[in-house]
PDB file of C-alpha atoms and ligand atoms in Angstrom:
ATOM      1  CA  MET V 271       9.879  53.731-100.805  1.00  0.00           C
ATOM      2  CA  THR V 272       7.761  56.442-102.376  1.00  0.00           C
ATOM      3  CA  GLU V 273       5.477  53.840-103.954  1.00  0.00           C
ATOM      4  CA  ASN V 274       4.993  52.255-100.591  1.00  0.00           C
ATOM      5  CA  ARG V 275       4.050  55.545 -99.030  1.00  0.00           C
ATOM      6  CA  ILE V 276       1.524  56.298-101.763  1.00  0.00           C
ATOM      7  CA  SER V 277      -0.136  52.910-101.635  1.00  0.00           C
ATOM      8  CA  TYR V 278      -0.556  53.176 -97.876  1.00  0.00           C
ATOM      9  CA  ALA V 279      -1.635  56.811 -97.815  1.00  0.00           C
ATOM     10  CA  LYS V 280      -5.172  57.322 -96.553  1.00  0.00           C
ATOM     11  CA  SER V 281      -7.652  58.235 -99.241  1.00  0.00           C
ATOM     12  CA  ASP V 282      -9.456  60.494 -96.766  1.00  0.00           C
ATOM     13  CA  HIS V 283     -12.771  58.688 -97.171  1.00  0.00           C
ATOM     14  CA  LEU V 284     -15.471  58.542 -94.530  1.00  0.00           C
ATOM     15  CA  ILE V 285     -16.574  54.910 -94.366  1.00  0.00           C
ATOM     16  CA  LEU V 286     -19.929  54.112 -92.791  1.00  0.00           C
ATOM     17  CA  VAL V 287     -20.410  50.687 -91.222  1.00  0.00           C
ATOM     18  CA  GLY V 288     -23.340  49.234 -89.301  1.00  0.00           C
ATOM     19  CA  PHE V 289     -25.993  46.543 -89.409  1.00  0.00           C
ATOM     20  CA  MET V 290     -28.637  46.346 -92.135  1.00  0.00           C
ATOM     21  CA  GLY V 291     -31.237  49.056 -91.615  1.00  0.00           C
ATOM     22  CA  ALA V 292     -28.907  51.348 -89.634  1.00  0.00           C
ATOM     23  CA  GLY V 293     -29.340  54.053 -92.279  1.00  0.00           C
ATOM     24  CA  LYS V 294     -25.858  53.995 -93.860  1.00  0.00           C
ATOM     25  CA  THR V 295     -27.108  54.965 -97.328  1.00  0.00           C
ATOM     26  CA  THR V 296     -29.486  57.710 -96.183  1.00  0.00           C
ATOM     27  CA  VAL V 297     -27.036  59.223 -93.722  1.00  0.00           C
ATOM     28  CA  GLY V 298     -24.223  58.784 -96.238  1.00  0.00           C
ATOM     29  CA  ARG V 299     -25.986  60.875 -98.872  1.00  0.00           C
ATOM     30  CA  VAL V 300     -26.651  63.693 -96.405  1.00  0.00           C
ATOM     31  CA  LEU V 301     -23.107  63.529 -95.033  1.00  0.00           C
ATOM     32  CA  ALA V 302     -21.668  63.684 -98.552  1.00  0.00           C
ATOM     33  CA  ALA V 303     -23.756  66.760 -99.396  1.00  0.00           C
ATOM     34  CA  LEU V 304     -22.789  68.386 -96.121  1.00  0.00           C
ATOM     35  CA  THR V 305     -19.063  67.789 -96.513  1.00  0.00           C
ATOM     36  CA  GLY V 306     -18.786  68.324-100.285  1.00  0.00           C
ATOM     37  CA  ARG V 307     -17.772  64.719-100.882  1.00  0.00           C
ATOM     38  CA  GLU V 308     -18.879  62.241-103.487  1.00  0.00           C
ATOM     39  CA  PHE V 309     -21.181  59.504-102.219  1.00  0.00           C
ATOM     40  CA  VAL V 310     -20.471  55.847-103.032  1.00  0.00           C
ATOM     41  CA  ASP V 311     -22.750  53.002-102.006  1.00  0.00           C
ATOM     42  CA  LEU V 312     -20.694  49.803-102.235  1.00  0.00           C
ATOM     43  CA  ASP V 313     -23.713  47.515-102.713  1.00  0.00           C
ATOM     44  CA  HIS V 314     -24.872  49.710-105.573  1.00  0.00           C
ATOM     45  CA  TRP V 315     -21.348  49.722-107.021  1.00  0.00           C
ATOM     46  CA  ILE V 316     -21.286  45.907-106.929  1.00  0.00           C
ATOM     47  CA  GLU V 317     -24.723  45.658-108.578  1.00  0.00           C
ATOM     48  CA  GLU V 318     -23.677  47.987-111.380  1.00  0.00           C
ATOM     49  CA  ARG V 319     -20.498  46.044-112.062  1.00  0.00           C
ATOM     50  CA  ALA V 320     -22.163  42.625-111.814  1.00  0.00           C
ATOM     51  CA  LYS V 321     -25.178  43.909-113.763  1.00  0.00           C
ATOM     52  CA  THR V 322     -27.485  42.132-111.367  1.00  0.00           C
ATOM     53  CA  SER V 323     -28.920  42.554-107.878  1.00  0.00           C
ATOM     54  CA  ILE V 324     -27.244  41.547-104.603  1.00  0.00           C
ATOM     55  CA  LYS V 325     -30.219  39.275-104.027  1.00  0.00           C
ATOM     56  CA  ASN V 326     -29.498  37.518-107.311  1.00  0.00           C
ATOM     57  CA  ILE V 327     -25.758  37.237-106.612  1.00  0.00           C
ATOM     58  CA  PHE V 328     -26.533  35.497-103.309  1.00  0.00           C
ATOM     59  CA  ALA V 329     -29.089  33.219-104.980  1.00  0.00           C
ATOM     60  CA  VAL V 330     -26.949  32.188-107.950  1.00  0.00           C
ATOM     61  CA  LYS V 331     -23.350  32.351-106.686  1.00  0.00           C
ATOM     62  CA  GLY V 332     -23.723  32.273-102.913  1.00  0.00           C
ATOM     63  CA  GLU V 333     -22.567  34.465-100.045  1.00  0.00           C
ATOM     64  CA  GLU V 334     -18.816  33.783-100.284  1.00  0.00           C
ATOM     65  CA  TYR V 335     -18.773  34.933-103.895  1.00  0.00           C
ATOM     66  CA  PHE V 336     -20.608  38.105-102.859  1.00  0.00           C
ATOM     67  CA  ARG V 337     -18.065  38.678-100.060  1.00  0.00           C
ATOM     68  CA  THR V 338     -15.251  38.532-102.587  1.00  0.00           C
ATOM     69  CA  LEU V 339     -16.989  41.113-104.791  1.00  0.00           C
ATOM     70  CA  GLU V 340     -17.525  43.225-101.690  1.00  0.00           C
ATOM     71  CA  SER V 341     -13.822  43.109-100.768  1.00  0.00           C
ATOM     72  CA  GLU V 342     -12.903  44.001-104.351  1.00  0.00           C
ATOM     73  CA  ALA V 343     -15.304  46.935-104.318  1.00  0.00           C
ATOM     74  CA  LEU V 344     -13.733  48.186-101.097  1.00  0.00           C
ATOM     75  CA  GLU V 345     -10.241  47.777-102.501  1.00  0.00           C
ATOM     76  CA  ALA V 346     -11.283  49.782-105.571  1.00  0.00           C
ATOM     77  CA  MET V 347     -11.948  52.761-103.299  1.00  0.00           C
ATOM     78  CA  THR V 348      -8.171  53.080-102.847  1.00  0.00           C
ATOM     79  CA  GLN V 349      -8.190  54.563-106.364  1.00  0.00           C
ATOM     80  CA  ARG V 350     -10.397  57.436-105.252  1.00  0.00           C
ATOM     81  CA  THR V 351     -10.228  60.062-102.560  1.00  0.00           C
ATOM     82  CA  HIS V 352     -12.516  62.156-100.430  1.00  0.00           C
ATOM     83  CA  CYS V 353     -15.753  60.131-100.687  1.00  0.00           C
ATOM     84  CA  VAL V 354     -18.401  59.070 -98.221  1.00  0.00           C
ATOM     85  CA  VAL V 355     -18.589  55.283 -98.624  1.00  0.00           C
ATOM     86  CA  ALA V 356     -21.658  53.375 -97.392  1.00  0.00           C
ATOM     87  CA  THR V 357     -20.773  49.702 -96.901  1.00  0.00           C
ATOM     88  CA  GLY V 358     -22.950  46.596 -96.646  1.00  0.00           C
ATOM     89  CA  GLY V 359     -23.611  45.384 -93.101  1.00  0.00           C
ATOM     90  CA  GLY V 360     -21.368  42.331 -93.466  1.00  0.00           C
ATOM     91  CA  ILE V 361     -18.184  44.064 -94.609  1.00  0.00           C
ATOM     92  CA  VAL V 362     -16.838  43.952 -91.053  1.00  0.00           C
ATOM     93  CA  GLY V 363     -16.646  40.143 -91.129  1.00  0.00           C
ATOM     94  CA  ARG V 364     -13.362  39.831 -93.013  1.00  0.00           C
ATOM     95  CA  ALA V 365     -10.289  40.973 -91.110  1.00  0.00           C
ATOM     96  CA  ARG V 366      -8.635  41.976 -94.367  1.00  0.00           C
ATOM     97  CA  ASN V 367     -11.467  44.453 -95.054  1.00  0.00           C
ATOM     98  CA  TRP V 368     -10.451  46.219 -91.851  1.00  0.00           C
ATOM     99  CA  ASP V 369      -6.893  46.669 -93.111  1.00  0.00           C
ATOM    100  CA  VAL V 370      -8.299  48.249 -96.270  1.00  0.00           C
ATOM    101  CA  MET V 371     -10.836  50.422 -94.425  1.00  0.00           C
ATOM    102  CA  ARG V 372      -8.146  51.750 -92.117  1.00  0.00           C
ATOM    103  CA  ARG V 373      -6.075  52.652 -95.151  1.00  0.00           C
ATOM    104  CA  LEU V 374      -9.068  54.336 -96.774  1.00  0.00           C
ATOM    105  CA  GLY V 375      -9.829  56.801 -94.018  1.00  0.00           C
ATOM    106  CA  THR V 376     -12.086  57.175 -90.990  1.00  0.00           C
ATOM    107  CA  VAL V 377     -14.495  54.349 -90.167  1.00  0.00           C
ATOM    108  CA  VAL V 378     -17.763  55.477 -88.581  1.00  0.00           C
ATOM    109  CA  TYR V 379     -20.132  53.007 -86.920  1.00  0.00           C
ATOM    110  CA  LEU V 380     -23.828  53.903 -87.132  1.00  0.00           C
ATOM    111  CA  GLU V 381     -25.175  52.180 -84.066  1.00  0.00           C
ATOM    112  CA  ASN V 382     -28.840  51.271 -83.764  1.00  0.00           C
ATOM    113  CA  ASP V 383     -30.755  49.032 -81.376  1.00  0.00           C
ATOM    114  CA  TRP V 384     -32.281  45.709 -82.362  1.00  0.00           C
ATOM    115  CA  GLU V 385     -35.942  46.851 -82.015  1.00  0.00           C
ATOM    116  CA  THR V 386     -35.430  49.712 -84.468  1.00  0.00           C
ATOM    117  CA  ILE V 387     -33.377  47.571 -86.812  1.00  0.00           C
ATOM    118  CA  VAL V 388     -36.021  44.865 -86.923  1.00  0.00           C
ATOM    119  CA  SER V 389     -38.779  47.359 -87.666  1.00  0.00           C
ATOM    120  CA  ARG V 390     -36.753  48.633 -90.638  1.00  0.00           C
ATOM    121  CA  ILE V 391     -35.361  45.510 -92.231  1.00  0.00           C
ATOM    122  CA  GLY V 392     -38.787  43.879 -92.420  1.00  0.00           C
ATOM    123  CA  ASP V 393     -39.839  46.457 -95.034  1.00  0.00           C
ATOM    124  CA  CYS V 394     -37.288  45.443 -97.640  1.00  0.00           C
ATOM    125  CA  PRO V 395     -37.689  42.107 -99.467  1.00  0.00           C
ATOM    126  CA  ASP V 396     -34.265  42.409-101.106  1.00  0.00           C
ATOM    127  CA  ARG V 397     -32.039  41.496 -98.199  1.00  0.00           C
ATOM    128  CA  PRO V 398     -30.952  37.897 -98.733  1.00  0.00           C
ATOM    129  CA  LEU V 399     -29.760  37.481 -95.152  1.00  0.00           C
ATOM    130  CA  VAL V 400     -33.181  38.494 -93.830  1.00  0.00           C
ATOM    131  CA  THR V 401     -35.851  37.506 -96.336  1.00  0.00           C
ATOM    132  CA  GLY V 402     -37.333  34.120 -95.483  1.00  0.00           C
ATOM    133  CA  LYS V 403     -34.954  33.735 -92.526  1.00  0.00           C
ATOM    134  CA  ASP V 404     -35.858  33.106 -88.927  1.00  0.00           C
ATOM    135  CA  LEU V 405     -35.639  36.422 -87.069  1.00  0.00           C
ATOM    136  CA  GLU V 406     -33.706  34.729 -84.261  1.00  0.00           C
ATOM    137  CA  ASN V 407     -30.895  33.937 -86.718  1.00  0.00           C
ATOM    138  CA  VAL V 408     -30.787  37.560 -87.820  1.00  0.00           C
ATOM    139  CA  ARG V 409     -30.694  38.638 -84.205  1.00  0.00           C
ATOM    140  CA  ALA V 410     -27.783  36.260 -83.560  1.00  0.00           C
ATOM    141  CA  LEU V 411     -25.941  37.809 -86.504  1.00  0.00           C
ATOM    142  CA  PHE V 412     -26.649  41.266 -85.085  1.00  0.00           C
ATOM    143  CA  ALA V 413     -25.193  40.236 -81.708  1.00  0.00           C
ATOM    144  CA  GLN V 414     -22.218  38.486 -83.298  1.00  0.00           C
ATOM    145  CA  ARG V 415     -21.294  41.572 -85.315  1.00  0.00           C
ATOM    146  CA  GLN V 416     -21.440  44.129 -82.500  1.00  0.00           C
ATOM    147  CA  PRO V 417     -17.804  43.712 -81.421  1.00  0.00           C
ATOM    148  CA  LEU V 418     -16.744  43.953 -85.063  1.00  0.00           C
ATOM    149  CA  TYR V 419     -18.538  47.274 -85.633  1.00  0.00           C
ATOM    150  CA  GLU V 420     -17.050  48.539 -82.404  1.00  0.00           C
ATOM    151  CA  GLN V 421     -13.600  48.468 -83.982  1.00  0.00           C
ATOM    152  CA  ALA V 422     -14.597  51.639 -85.891  1.00  0.00           C
ATOM    153  CA  ASP V 423     -12.802  54.937 -85.234  1.00  0.00           C
ATOM    154  CA  LEU V 424     -16.041  56.725 -84.362  1.00  0.00           C
ATOM    155  CA  ARG V 425     -19.371  55.497 -83.042  1.00  0.00           C
ATOM    156  CA  VAL V 426     -22.637  57.401 -83.497  1.00  0.00           C
ATOM    157  CA  ALA V 427     -25.984  56.437 -81.964  1.00  0.00           C
ATOM    158  CA  VAL V 428     -28.682  56.830 -84.612  1.00  0.00           C
ATOM    159  CA  LYS V 429     -31.800  55.817 -82.666  1.00  0.00           C
ATOM    160  CA  ASN V 430     -34.560  58.448 -82.962  1.00  0.00           C
ATOM    161  CA  GLN V 431     -32.249  60.753 -84.926  1.00  0.00           C
ATOM    162  CA  GLU V 432     -32.974  62.212 -88.338  1.00  0.00           C
ATOM    163  CA  PRO V 433     -30.322  61.420 -90.977  1.00  0.00           C
ATOM    164  CA  SER V 434     -29.392  65.125 -91.043  1.00  0.00           C
ATOM    165  CA  GLU V 435     -28.835  65.096 -87.258  1.00  0.00           C
ATOM    166  CA  VAL V 436     -26.642  62.018 -87.512  1.00  0.00           C
ATOM    167  CA  ALA V 437     -24.655  63.582 -90.352  1.00  0.00           C
ATOM    168  CA  LEU V 438     -24.140  66.756 -88.323  1.00  0.00           C
ATOM    169  CA  THR V 439     -23.004  64.764 -85.314  1.00  0.00           C
ATOM    170  CA  ILE V 440     -20.422  63.019 -87.477  1.00  0.00           C
ATOM    171  CA  VAL V 441     -19.168  66.357 -88.814  1.00  0.00           C
ATOM    172  CA  GLU V 442     -18.843  67.663 -85.251  1.00  0.00           C
ATOM    173  CA  MET V 443     -16.999  64.545 -84.131  1.00  0.00           C
ATOM    174  CA  LEU V 444     -14.629  64.835 -87.065  1.00  0.00           C
ATOM    175  CA  SER V 445     -13.874  68.463 -86.349  1.00  0.00           C
ATOM    176  CA  GLY V 446     -13.174  67.487 -82.724  1.00  0.00           C
ATOM    177  CA  GLU V 447     -10.752  64.860 -84.027  1.00  0.00           C
ATOM    178  CA  THR V 448      -9.039  67.446 -86.223  1.00  0.00           C
ATOM    179  CA  HIS V 449      -8.679  69.832 -83.308  1.00  0.00           C
ATOM    180  CA  ARG V 450      -7.220  67.114 -81.149  1.00  0.00           C
ATOM    181  CA  ALA V 451      -4.785  66.052 -83.875  1.00  0.00           C
TER     182      ALA V 451
HETATM  183  C1  S3P B 673     -25.539  42.401 -95.864  1.00  0.00           C
HETATM  184  C2  S3P B 673     -26.045  43.660 -95.902  1.00  0.00           C
HETATM  185  C3  S3P B 673     -26.562  44.278 -97.133  1.00  0.00           C
HETATM  186  C4  S3P B 673     -25.885  43.656 -98.359  1.00  0.00           C
HETATM  187  C5  S3P B 673     -26.020  42.173 -98.327  1.00  0.00           C
HETATM  188  C6  S3P B 673     -25.384  41.553 -97.077  1.00  0.00           C
HETATM  189  C7  S3P B 673     -25.064  41.859 -94.568  1.00  0.00           C
HETATM  190  O1  S3P B 673     -26.325  45.683 -97.134  1.00  0.00           O
HETATM  191  O2  S3P B 673     -24.538  44.008 -98.422  1.00  0.00           O
HETATM  192  O3  S3P B 673     -27.379  41.859 -98.395  1.00  0.00           O
HETATM  193  O4  S3P B 673     -24.336  40.858 -94.563  1.00  0.00           O
HETATM  194  O5  S3P B 673     -25.401  42.460 -93.523  1.00  0.00           O
HETATM  195  P1  S3P B 673     -27.096  46.722 -96.148  1.00  0.00           P
HETATM  196  O6  S3P B 673     -26.387  46.686 -94.833  1.00  0.00           O
HETATM  197  O7  S3P B 673     -26.932  48.022 -96.832  1.00  0.00           O
HETATM  198  O8  S3P B 673     -28.508  46.268 -96.077  1.00  0.00           O
END
């Protein structure tokens, strides 16, 4: 019984989800500093463990293999507590990842509009789902994922906001949640 309770206890993480270019890493760093938490970027964690880039993992082993590494990385966060975790934009695609995220803590959706997203993702050549792809396909993915992101506990609009403003908004929302609880 006790074991069960421990394994299902929330790790009190703040988990940031959102499409590529929403600013999860930048906001995550600021939010971690602001709340005295450790910052973990799951893509970075995967790259360190695999000793290669996400781009290379996609190219050599394919997307499904990457998704498995991504789920494992998320699962590994159950061993830690009190972090801000920036996820990759596609983590919301596997239902099982939602079970894990809900166990890990509070899921926060950084919501941005397509125009802003597209102006940001063009700058980075390392996104395998964008580089060399037809923009219409990326837009379809963006639309397809909206309802998935919307399953998050909190939703924060990031358009025209500085990362520090977004981080502060999240802190305020969380304190509102605590007061309500
Ligand atoms: C992906 C987003 C990327 C990275 C991988 C796949 C996606 O992370 O995980 O390229 O499916 O949206 P960012 O959202 O940090 O760019």
